[in-house]
XYZ file of C-alpha atoms in Angstrom:
747
model
C 59.205 7.266 186.512
C 59.031 3.737 188.018
C 58.784 2.685 191.494
C 62.352 0.549 191.347
C 65.111 -0.561 193.075
C 68.188 -1.814 191.677
C 71.039 -4.225 194.206
C 73.029 -5.277 192.090
C 73.143 -9.566 192.947
C 74.316 -12.606 190.950
C 71.341 -14.590 189.632
C 71.711 -18.022 192.537
C 72.072 -15.364 195.234
C 69.977 -12.839 194.695
C 67.413 -14.465 193.762
C 67.502 -16.706 196.481
C 67.573 -13.193 198.692
C 65.103 -11.516 196.918
C 62.375 -14.120 197.608
C 63.306 -15.120 200.792
C 64.175 -18.611 199.577
C 65.349 -21.871 201.629
C 66.522 -25.068 200.419
C 67.648 -28.231 202.089
C 71.641 -28.955 200.946
C 70.756 -32.447 198.659
C 67.529 -31.361 197.879
C 66.512 -33.988 195.602
C 65.737 -33.241 192.271
C 62.537 -34.703 190.645
C 64.139 -37.341 188.070
C 61.666 -35.594 184.314
C 63.604 -31.982 185.391
C 66.900 -33.784 186.879
C 69.248 -32.709 184.027
C 69.777 -28.977 183.562
C 70.166 -28.911 179.502
C 71.474 -25.368 179.298
C 72.975 -24.011 183.030
C 73.517 -20.692 183.074
C 77.107 -18.983 183.009
C 79.170 -18.949 185.677
C 79.196 -17.541 188.633
C 82.715 -14.947 190.447
C 82.421 -13.111 193.209
C 83.360 -10.708 190.818
C 80.464 -10.427 187.852
C 77.037 -10.636 187.715
C 75.577 -13.610 185.952
C 72.071 -12.388 183.140
C 69.499 -13.608 183.096
C 69.515 -17.461 180.897
C 65.959 -17.864 179.752
C 64.939 -17.280 176.092
C 64.321 -13.785 175.118
C 60.810 -14.533 174.241
C 59.843 -16.973 177.332
C 56.282 -16.425 179.617
C 56.263 -17.067 182.851
C 53.870 -20.236 184.141
C 54.608 -20.204 188.126
C 56.686 -19.590 190.254
C 57.292 -21.477 193.948
C 59.875 -21.131 196.724
C 62.391 -22.466 194.863
C 61.525 -22.197 191.380
C 60.296 -20.863 188.262
C 58.439 -22.823 184.944
C 58.381 -20.999 181.929
C 57.292 -21.691 178.075
C 59.045 -20.619 174.786
C 57.841 -20.778 171.382
C 54.250 -20.068 169.689
C 52.410 -23.484 168.251
C 55.601 -25.796 170.180
C 55.646 -24.361 173.106
C 58.921 -25.567 175.072
C 58.734 -25.159 179.006
C 61.288 -23.964 181.426
C 62.538 -24.685 185.181
C 64.827 -22.126 186.609
C 65.940 -23.321 190.331
C 66.436 -19.850 192.442
C 69.014 -21.896 194.729
C 71.999 -22.172 191.841
C 69.815 -20.764 188.429
C 69.916 -23.886 186.597
C 67.570 -24.072 183.384
C 65.975 -27.549 182.775
C 64.168 -28.098 179.639
C 60.618 -30.354 180.311
C 59.785 -32.536 178.050
C 55.410 -31.582 176.847
C 53.082 -29.747 177.558
C 53.357 -28.757 181.377
C 50.655 -26.492 183.757
C 52.390 -24.934 187.006
C 50.240 -24.165 189.871
C 50.436 -20.757 190.964
C 52.695 -19.812 194.079
C 53.945 -23.227 194.447
C 56.474 -25.009 193.308
C 53.413 -27.581 191.257
C 54.225 -28.664 188.240
C 51.791 -30.192 186.320
C 52.125 -33.716 183.854
C 48.233 -35.023 181.512
C 48.974 -38.482 180.232
C 45.791 -39.135 178.704
C 43.040 -39.005 181.789
C 45.973 -38.513 184.217
C 47.618 -35.552 185.803
C 50.583 -35.889 187.106
C 51.078 -33.058 189.847
C 55.242 -32.836 190.691
C 56.818 -30.587 193.576
C 59.776 -29.322 191.735
C 61.089 -29.109 195.007
C 61.041 -32.796 196.134
C 60.229 -31.834 199.195
C 56.440 -34.273 198.308
C 56.484 -37.147 196.463
C 54.436 -35.921 193.014
C 51.152 -36.072 193.428
C 48.970 -38.506 190.996
C 44.698 -38.059 189.973
C 43.806 -41.029 187.556
C 40.402 -39.074 186.361
C 39.614 -41.917 184.006
C 36.341 -42.520 186.155
C 34.457 -40.080 184.914
C 37.381 -38.182 182.035
C 35.223 -40.554 178.804
C 34.997 -40.124 175.062
C 32.446 -39.604 175.725
C 32.626 -36.998 178.460
C 35.988 -36.232 177.769
C 37.202 -32.944 180.538
C 40.487 -30.770 179.802
C 42.631 -29.127 182.148
C 42.294 -25.435 182.237
C 44.209 -24.380 185.016
C 45.773 -26.353 188.439
C 45.217 -24.071 191.310
C 47.093 -25.740 194.246
C 46.112 -29.395 194.116
C 43.255 -28.926 192.622
C 42.364 -29.558 189.689
C 40.012 -27.138 186.615
C 38.479 -28.642 184.608
C 36.060 -28.260 181.787
C 33.882 -30.325 179.790
C 31.314 -29.549 177.089
C 27.423 -31.414 177.947
C 24.064 -31.177 175.741
C 23.072 -28.221 178.059
C 26.927 -26.272 177.946
C 30.066 -25.587 178.691
C 30.752 -26.418 182.159
C 33.896 -25.728 184.971
C 34.061 -29.184 187.449
C 36.730 -29.503 190.604
C 39.336 -32.461 190.255
C 41.236 -33.235 193.227
C 43.032 -36.464 194.818
C 40.772 -37.785 198.491
C 42.178 -41.246 200.321
C 43.761 -42.190 197.209
C 40.510 -41.410 194.904
C 39.715 -39.151 192.040
C 37.629 -36.781 193.234
C 35.112 -34.721 190.519
C 33.138 -31.521 192.285
C 31.059 -29.483 189.004
C 30.835 -25.947 189.859
C 27.101 -24.650 190.620
C 26.184 -22.372 188.431
C 22.239 -20.889 189.534
C 19.186 -22.481 186.860
C 19.854 -21.039 183.475
C 23.826 -20.064 183.283
C 26.153 -20.316 180.693
C 30.083 -20.015 182.055
C 32.306 -18.378 180.643
C 35.769 -17.523 181.536
C 37.829 -18.266 185.147
C 40.497 -17.075 186.633
C 42.325 -17.672 189.574
C 45.604 -14.979 191.490
C 47.019 -17.513 194.050
C 45.982 -21.242 195.627
C 42.608 -21.214 196.847
C 40.976 -18.283 194.874
C 38.714 -18.636 192.085
C 36.522 -16.017 190.262
C 33.965 -17.472 187.679
C 32.405 -15.001 185.027
C 29.184 -16.059 183.764
C 25.880 -15.152 182.283
C 22.168 -16.148 183.083
C 18.775 -14.879 181.595
C 16.642 -12.351 185.384
C 13.579 -11.652 184.122
C 13.733 -12.624 180.178
C 17.191 -10.342 180.579
C 20.475 -11.435 180.280
C 22.875 -10.037 182.650
C 26.410 -11.092 183.026
C 28.120 -12.181 186.341
C 31.770 -12.072 188.383
C 30.739 -14.865 191.032
C 33.686 -16.606 193.020
C 33.486 -19.209 193.910
C 34.359 -21.824 196.792
C 37.645 -24.099 195.597
C 35.748 -26.222 197.489
C 32.579 -27.114 197.166
C 32.318 -25.589 194.071
C 29.387 -23.301 195.222
C 30.011 -19.231 194.381
C 29.608 -17.301 197.175
C 28.786 -13.823 196.070
C 28.334 -12.370 192.676
C 29.044 -9.221 191.694
C 26.750 -7.748 188.667
C 27.742 -6.470 184.409
C 25.816 -5.430 181.803
C 25.137 -8.344 179.257
C 26.785 -6.423 176.394
C 30.164 -6.104 178.277
C 32.761 -7.456 177.653
C 35.019 -9.051 181.091
C 38.552 -10.363 181.880
C 41.410 -10.517 184.203
C 40.232 -10.507 187.385
C 41.549 -10.713 191.279
C 40.740 -11.475 194.832
C 41.873 -10.144 197.472
C 40.511 -10.576 200.578
C 38.593 -7.892 200.662
C 38.164 -7.027 196.970
C 37.058 -8.976 193.803
C 38.258 -6.826 190.780
C 38.290 -7.311 186.947
C 39.124 -5.437 183.361
C 36.097 -4.816 181.514
C 34.921 -2.836 178.209
C 31.563 -1.514 178.206
C 29.514 -1.544 174.514
C 31.144 1.080 172.889
C 33.335 1.885 175.891
C 36.581 2.537 177.430
C 38.889 -0.763 178.998
C 37.947 0.176 182.338
C 39.209 -1.692 185.913
C 35.291 -2.447 187.911
C 37.056 -3.207 192.036
C 33.989 -3.695 194.244
C 34.607 -4.852 198.294
C 33.775 -8.199 199.341
C 31.447 -7.110 201.516
C 28.937 -4.560 199.870
C 28.171 -5.351 195.291
C 28.485 -1.394 194.471
C 30.709 -1.198 191.996
C 33.398 1.894 191.843
C 35.262 2.045 187.579
C 37.339 3.431 186.626
C 38.733 4.566 183.271
C 41.731 2.637 182.384
C 42.674 4.101 178.473
C 41.231 7.131 176.686
C 40.901 4.868 174.131
C 37.674 2.580 172.629
C 39.899 -0.616 173.473
C 39.505 -4.598 174.123
C 39.937 -4.890 178.202
C 39.957 -8.642 177.946
C 44.550 -8.907 177.125
C 44.130 -5.859 179.561
C 46.226 -8.366 183.297
C 45.153 -7.472 186.904
C 47.693 -9.438 189.467
C 47.754 -7.966 192.669
C 49.761 -7.135 195.394
C 49.167 -6.919 198.762
C 45.871 -4.426 198.721
C 47.366 -3.084 195.582
C 45.855 -4.170 192.035
C 48.417 -4.213 188.833
C 47.404 -3.970 185.308
C 48.796 -3.617 181.885
C 48.855 -4.837 178.751
C 52.361 -7.411 178.385
C 53.792 -7.415 174.910
C 55.235 -4.181 175.644
C 58.278 -4.455 174.919
C 58.401 -6.087 171.186
C 54.325 -4.582 170.604
C 55.088 -1.581 167.373
C 52.432 0.822 168.343
C 52.869 3.136 172.004
C 50.366 2.368 174.727
C 48.926 3.196 177.848
C 48.901 0.062 179.394
C 52.248 -1.281 178.433
C 53.873 0.234 181.475
C 52.364 -1.854 184.765
C 50.616 0.332 187.197
C 50.475 -0.910 190.621
C 46.360 1.452 192.140
C 45.756 1.064 195.746
C 42.044 -0.677 195.912
C 41.684 1.446 199.821
C 42.981 5.179 198.187
C 42.980 4.964 194.275
C 46.185 6.344 193.784
C 48.445 4.652 191.387
C 52.284 4.408 191.120
C 54.024 3.361 188.123
C 56.569 0.458 188.741
C 57.961 -1.180 185.081
C 57.468 0.229 181.604
C 56.366 -2.400 180.319
C 55.538 -5.972 180.621
C 55.931 -9.184 178.744
C 54.912 -11.335 181.776
C 54.412 -12.316 185.195
C 53.047 -14.750 188.421
C 52.685 -14.436 191.143
C 55.234 -16.173 193.922
C 54.491 -18.148 198.100
C 54.158 -14.522 199.285
C 52.093 -13.008 196.719
C 53.775 -10.509 195.452
C 55.185 -10.462 191.316
C 57.794 -11.895 189.341
C 57.598 -10.205 186.247
C 59.889 -10.399 183.411
C 59.634 -7.149 181.755
C 62.182 -3.857 181.480
C 62.042 -0.082 183.013
C 64.799 2.597 180.749
C 66.486 2.687 183.857
C 67.699 -0.704 183.733
C 66.879 -2.634 181.484
C 64.858 -6.147 180.525
C 65.139 -8.691 183.374
C 63.428 -10.354 186.189
C 61.855 -7.958 188.440
C 60.008 -9.045 191.933
C 56.880 -6.687 193.141
C 56.375 -6.354 196.990
C 54.821 -3.909 198.655
C 57.983 -1.466 200.364
C 57.837 -0.732 203.298
C 54.456 1.808 203.703
C 52.809 -1.190 201.556
C 53.353 1.322 198.510
C 54.840 -1.207 195.737
C 58.034 -1.568 195.027
C 60.042 -2.576 191.527
C 63.556 -4.336 192.706
C 65.551 -6.346 189.779
C 66.320 -9.375 190.908
C 68.493 -10.041 187.856
C 69.483 -8.312 183.820
C 68.684 -10.755 181.011
C 72.008 -7.695 179.435
C 69.230 -5.890 177.006
C 68.494 -2.371 177.061
C 64.946 -1.375 177.307
C 65.347 2.053 175.450
C 66.128 1.663 172.005
C 69.648 1.791 171.538
C 72.246 2.201 168.476
C 74.972 -0.862 168.333
C 76.459 0.107 165.377
C 76.692 3.030 162.931
C 77.947 4.537 160.066
C 77.796 7.975 159.843
C 77.478 10.186 157.099
C 80.873 12.266 156.226
C 81.274 15.049 157.630
C 84.613 17.570 155.623
C 83.738 18.512 151.838
C 82.095 15.808 150.177
C 82.279 15.417 146.339
C 79.488 14.096 144.806
C 81.012 12.885 141.836
C 83.852 10.538 143.220
C 81.664 9.012 145.527
C 79.235 7.600 142.103
C 77.070 10.737 143.055
C 75.420 9.354 146.673
C 75.972 8.730 150.219
C 75.677 5.841 152.134
C 75.344 5.652 155.832
C 74.013 2.670 158.185
C 72.619 2.087 162.334
C 71.912 -0.579 164.350
C 68.950 -0.782 165.867
C 69.787 -2.768 169.717
C 65.158 -3.955 168.370
C 63.157 -4.346 165.682
C 59.998 -2.629 167.234
C 61.684 0.996 165.714
C 61.379 3.616 162.641
C 64.161 4.916 161.683
C 64.716 7.981 159.494
C 67.491 10.460 158.152
C 66.817 13.667 157.224
C 69.438 15.978 154.415
C 68.493 19.287 155.485
C 70.232 22.680 152.323
C 70.865 24.978 155.472
C 70.456 27.752 152.552
C 67.783 26.799 150.673
C 65.215 24.872 154.063
C 64.864 21.304 150.767
C 65.133 18.012 152.501
C 65.842 15.392 151.877
C 64.112 12.126 154.203
C 64.378 8.492 153.835
C 62.640 6.065 156.863
C 62.595 3.311 157.708
C 59.741 0.856 156.883
C 56.853 0.996 160.438
C 58.617 -1.997 162.532
C 60.267 -4.342 160.621
C 59.917 -7.969 162.291
C 63.547 -9.639 163.346
C 65.539 -6.638 161.283
C 67.424 -4.131 162.815
C 69.228 -2.591 159.940
C 68.287 0.381 158.848
C 70.920 1.608 155.561
C 70.767 4.305 154.124
C 71.177 5.349 150.797
C 71.264 9.278 149.610
C 70.981 9.380 146.201
C 71.395 13.460 145.900
C 67.740 14.384 145.457
C 65.509 16.222 147.449
C 62.859 14.908 148.772
C 60.578 17.212 145.760
C 62.824 15.211 143.180
C 65.598 18.023 142.568
C 69.310 17.164 142.716
C 70.321 18.968 145.270
C 72.263 22.131 145.974
C 75.987 22.324 146.119
C 77.308 24.834 149.710
C 76.382 23.441 153.349
C 74.259 20.400 154.962
C 73.102 19.200 158.038
C 71.610 15.861 158.885
C 69.834 13.557 161.011
C 68.773 10.715 162.236
C 65.806 10.201 164.189
C 65.364 6.419 165.892
C 62.101 5.949 167.777
C 60.818 3.201 169.035
C 57.039 1.697 168.068
C 55.991 1.309 172.211
C 56.168 4.407 172.772
C 58.913 3.086 176.153
C 61.991 5.271 176.086
C 63.601 8.549 174.544
C 64.351 8.099 170.852
C 68.194 7.990 169.114
C 68.931 10.720 166.882
C 72.719 11.238 165.998
C 73.705 15.000 164.220
C 76.545 16.098 162.392
C 77.128 18.184 159.284
C 79.198 18.125 156.312
C 79.418 20.702 153.234
C 78.254 18.992 149.618
C 80.284 20.458 146.015
C 80.025 19.055 142.037
C 81.500 19.819 139.108
C 79.647 22.801 137.025
C 77.582 20.918 134.393
C 77.028 23.279 131.473
C 73.220 23.560 131.418
C 73.032 23.830 135.005
C 71.623 27.507 136.552
C 71.675 26.932 140.298
C 74.389 25.246 141.301
C 73.524 21.930 141.878
C 75.266 19.653 138.806
C 72.363 18.970 137.159
C 71.380 20.116 133.458
C 67.850 22.557 133.597
C 65.827 23.276 131.082
C 65.273 26.778 130.481
C 61.813 27.953 128.432
C 59.213 31.383 128.221
C 56.298 31.330 128.275
C 53.990 33.557 125.833
C 53.276 35.503 128.564
C 57.190 36.108 128.245
C 57.706 34.793 131.495
C 61.109 32.471 131.448
C 61.806 29.332 134.374
C 64.518 26.889 134.456
C 63.159 23.129 134.810
C 65.743 20.735 135.941
C 66.112 18.497 134.539
C 66.787 16.064 137.405
C 63.561 16.484 138.407
C 61.180 15.918 134.589
C 63.618 13.011 134.318
C 63.832 11.105 137.359
C 60.575 11.498 139.092
C 58.127 8.195 139.095
C 55.057 9.797 140.320
C 53.518 13.479 139.463
C 54.101 15.897 141.447
C 54.505 19.453 140.790
C 57.503 20.659 139.257
C 59.621 22.927 140.840
C 60.917 25.472 138.758
C 63.262 28.549 138.735
C 61.859 32.192 137.769
C 63.987 34.203 136.142
C 61.578 36.830 135.866
C 58.858 38.836 132.820
C 60.183 40.547 130.236
C 61.914 37.450 128.403
C 59.950 38.814 125.395
C 61.838 40.913 124.352
C 63.972 38.848 123.447
C 63.984 36.811 119.371
C 66.629 34.284 120.148
C 67.537 32.616 123.100
C 70.907 30.667 123.750
C 71.682 29.287 126.586
C 75.728 28.925 126.339
C 77.221 27.161 129.132
C 79.811 29.187 131.189
C 81.350 32.221 129.121
C 82.202 33.890 131.719
C 84.602 32.325 133.220
C 82.085 31.653 136.602
C 81.246 27.698 136.499
C 78.232 28.881 136.016
C 75.916 28.454 132.761
C 75.360 31.987 131.061
C 72.551 33.090 128.610
C 72.585 35.220 125.822
C 69.930 37.254 124.058
C 69.417 39.178 120.882
C 67.228 41.720 120.816
C 64.376 42.716 117.916
C 66.736 45.037 117.015
C 69.621 42.915 117.084
C 71.398 44.160 120.252
C 73.095 40.244 121.388
C 72.921 40.829 125.415
C 75.113 38.157 127.939
C 72.463 37.379 131.571
C 75.578 35.908 132.964
C 75.018 32.757 135.125
C 75.790 32.917 139.005
C 74.715 29.824 140.558
C 71.641 30.956 142.556
C 69.749 31.844 138.540
C 71.372 34.716 135.664
C 72.579 38.008 137.060
C 71.635 41.662 135.753
C 72.433 41.371 131.780
C 74.988 43.262 129.676
C 75.223 44.483 126.475
C 77.223 42.902 123.794
C 77.071 44.776 121.058
C 74.500 46.143 117.899
C 74.058 43.569 114.954
C 72.898 40.913 115.280
C 70.303 41.078 113.746
C 72.635 39.844 109.822
C 72.163 35.765 112.258
C 68.881 34.017 111.798
C 69.867 30.806 113.625
C 72.002 31.137 117.263
C 73.261 28.283 119.558
C 75.744 27.590 121.657
C 77.507 25.258 124.239
C 80.098 23.076 122.361
C 84.063 23.473 122.767
C 84.719 23.764 119.025
C 88.308 25.076 119.833
C 89.106 22.711 122.326
C 90.422 25.202 124.171
C 87.580 24.050 127.726
C 85.241 26.829 127.183
C 81.430 26.595 124.760
C 81.766 29.102 122.442
C 79.060 30.784 120.166
C 77.605 29.225 116.151
C 75.409 31.838 113.924
C 73.798 30.758 110.475
C 73.038 34.678 108.870
C 70.506 35.144 106.202
C 72.426 33.535 103.585
C 73.096 30.301 104.898
C 76.769 31.191 106.590
C 77.682 29.588 109.169
C 80.222 31.523 112.237
C 81.943 31.076 114.473
C 82.621 32.904 117.490
C 84.849 31.459 119.842
C 83.917 32.654 123.904
C 86.711 34.795 125.352
C 86.292 34.079 129.130
C 85.545 37.895 129.982
C 83.068 39.065 130.618
C 83.625 42.210 129.356
C 83.911 41.610 125.389
C 83.725 37.106 125.864
C 83.621 36.381 122.380
C 85.918 36.854 119.223
C 85.802 37.895 116.494
C 84.156 36.383 114.475
C 86.049 33.263 111.888
C 83.943 31.971 108.947
C 82.496 28.459 108.967
C 81.418 27.642 105.723
C 77.906 27.876 103.437
C 75.280 25.885 102.367
C 73.971 25.701 106.010
C 70.658 27.929 105.042
C 69.408 24.070 104.294
C 68.582 24.011 108.137
C 65.595 25.804 110.013
C 67.546 25.109 113.233
C 70.765 23.861 114.913
C 71.725 22.495 118.301
C 75.394 22.878 120.018
C 75.445 19.708 121.431
C 78.766 18.797 123.364
C 80.962 16.051 122.906
C 78.777 13.259 121.281
C 80.843 10.639 119.833
C 83.824 10.865 122.151
C 86.131 13.525 119.926
C 88.117 15.806 121.207
C 85.866 19.252 120.415
C 81.871 19.453 120.645
C 79.167 18.501 118.038
C 76.336 19.915 116.337
C 73.132 18.738 114.962
C 70.993 20.376 112.351
C 67.497 19.279 111.383
C 66.684 20.297 107.680
C 63.652 21.014 106.039
C 62.608 18.085 105.429
C 63.097 16.753 109.079
C 65.909 15.253 108.566
C 68.336 15.790 111.129
C 72.128 15.102 111.112
C 75.389 14.581 112.705
C 78.310 17.760 112.322
C 81.908 16.306 114.958
C 83.471 18.755 115.850
C 87.459 18.452 114.142
C 88.290 20.438 117.228
C 89.387 23.598 115.601
C 86.048 25.028 113.938
C 85.126 22.897 111.851
C 83.837 20.112 111.561
C 84.112 17.002 109.734
C 80.931 15.584 106.774
C 77.591 15.341 108.586
C 76.075 11.993 109.536
C 72.808 11.398 109.105
C 70.594 10.968 112.079
C 67.069 10.146 110.961
C 64.344 12.122 109.678
C 61.529 12.464 111.019
C 62.224 15.321 112.995
C 60.259 18.143 112.935
C 57.045 17.818 114.760
C 59.704 18.718 117.232
C 59.244 23.457 117.878
C 62.515 22.744 120.632
C 65.628 20.886 120.286
C 68.235 21.253 123.080
C 71.638 20.280 123.648
C 71.099 19.653 127.088
C 74.376 17.891 128.413
C 74.550 15.230 130.718
C 71.094 13.804 131.982
C 71.935 10.999 134.264
C 75.559 11.205 133.613
C 76.837 8.403 132.554
C 78.843 10.610 130.913
C 77.588 10.921 127.761
C 75.353 13.991 126.558
C 71.855 14.206 125.528
C 69.453 16.181 123.572
C 65.738 17.108 124.868
C 63.012 17.283 122.084
C 59.625 18.979 122.658
C 56.743 19.336 120.965
C 53.734 21.022 121.380
C 50.414 19.239 119.837
C 48.128 22.800 121.115
C 45.842 23.611 123.578
C 47.840 21.547 126.314
C 48.836 18.929 125.721
C 52.322 19.118 125.239
C 54.869 16.012 124.873
C 59.126 16.208 125.677
C 61.108 13.376 125.167
C 64.659 12.631 126.249
C 66.615 10.728 124.202
C 70.295 9.372 125.673
C 73.753 9.953 124.176
C 74.965 6.659 122.647
C 78.743 7.720 122.298
C 78.787 6.383 119.602
C 78.551 8.683 116.557
C 76.797 6.120 113.741
C 73.374 6.572 116.309
C 74.357 8.928 119.002
C 70.379 8.654 120.661
C 69.131 5.788 121.909
C 65.445 6.054 121.723
C 63.276 8.548 122.843
C 61.549 8.022 126.259
C 58.735 10.181 127.393
C 59.344 11.579 131.864
C 56.588 11.123 133.285
C 56.126 14.489 134.745
C 56.155 16.335 131.262
C 54.369 19.837 130.991
C 57.369 21.844 131.657
C 55.231 25.752 132.251
C 51.930 26.994 130.768
C 51.470 27.839 127.184
C 55.257 27.341 126.622
C 56.736 27.815 123.430
C 60.128 27.406 122.849
C 62.858 25.491 125.315
C 66.553 26.423 125.421
């Protein structure tokens, strides 16, 4: 848990108190910083004033009276914020800050101006034109107190120079390195400290050094050796120690600490992974060195170095101060001002300073008014109670607005009885987007349409940076959909029945077959073996009053059996009666009489078509047969399709021996209108199944199955059009046509 103190204060008073700021009444502000561009919100006795810096601001430097910040990427905007009243002024052009001072530097050609933003002293102008010329251009690297650290590229390589004003003139001192050295990077952590990393060839071997530089002379006064293959980074200097971040070749990011009265270096791994040390930031607070990777608040990955951690230079003890750091700078007292956040107190400006026992403590100076933890700002949760999917357009909607863009979210629906799930996830962190809209179309992850029954749902939003707890929402509801004639698993979606050569009967949900666009195994329902004892099978729809689809079968002795659906499969069979061997074709599923129940049709060996009206009674499921008409011997397959063309009753398609398919529109009295030719070429199919409405468009569809032999087979869906003159659209092959091994027939 971060080591944080949390006093409640207003902006100006808070910063003044925490930083012990003293300002003179009526003190003038430098001309270019006089007019505040964006004043902070008015302070009253009753309210705390929020930090008004833009959310992506970076602290550059801080002095006794104010702090310099920068915002933006390529077009950086600089701002000066006064501690006394919180007024923030936008500065034009590029600026450099001098750590621990009120000094802000600007450059105009070869002239650098150091302005005391407190107004306590006149601007210091350093004209470098005597040596900063077109032939040898100097680049301003940083400002240390009133000394400019500048670099110049020469024929022999990069050089560091210390430029200051003495007697009204610019004095240039080159940082003197041992012969054969190549300077790399320079660091400072407060006025009067300079450390330069450089390479040097010693006895033909490249060696890397960390050198302490005297700002007054440019001389290297202390050196600490590292391997040439080591990548070094951020460095701090205390009166007793020097510390830097490094990564040995192929190793872990490490904190290297050396006493200044010796040469021995103590190394402590900072990260268990092989990561770069150059993005680890070191600061100094008393006898403690702090380290972190800046930017944890907006990071899209978890990192053990997101938190700001302090390590004692004396004992090696560590203490966690903040959960993340956006940026930090040193103040005149050697303490830190930090833009960052904690889970407990949120985003804001913190000061890190030694506590009573010398251990660093982070104190919230002023809040930015934003939480560090991930929170839900607005939500529309899934409904509770009974959810009718048919009335709800076959979908369920929910949405969440999260407080941070760098978050992932998932919504999981779980069917209580089966444990099947549907997981809807957001893409991995979305820059600038906080909304997480969810639409569940009623499918499980395996492509099966969701079953009716009780569900739980869980929304989990995870901070992608790993900071703070997950946000979790839960609830329950009961899903219901109207039963479908060909539905055997109570999910409102038609199922195909298939019997393979071994006599096993399976059901395949058309929703999984027809809607999946990726190759994945189908998930059939298994009704067991022994179904090869039957020479006729027909899926009838609900003829026995349970709302679930039923099946009738005829055994080889001519006995007809009823297998009632129960929403979970088929119940044990019950005998309907004998003598059914006189029929060579059976089909069912169309309501031919207008009483709301599907009926059974059978053709005998003489070509007569007979109607068996369903009664709704499981004991006696059919009324006595009624003759429809003769001449049906010309057809080798008849298939009840349900209502194809919007009339009052179910319809029938029949295929003749030449492969022509004919439509018979039901009239509602158990008879049919004259036939209409649909088309030819239908003799390629071994099965035609009136599956019902596969896509919930209100029109019944047809399944055609073509066994080509061996392992190859093809399943086609003919979508209903609602037009009796052309009742089916062009066929379409689903992506997953395989419906079992060695399938011989579909029902």
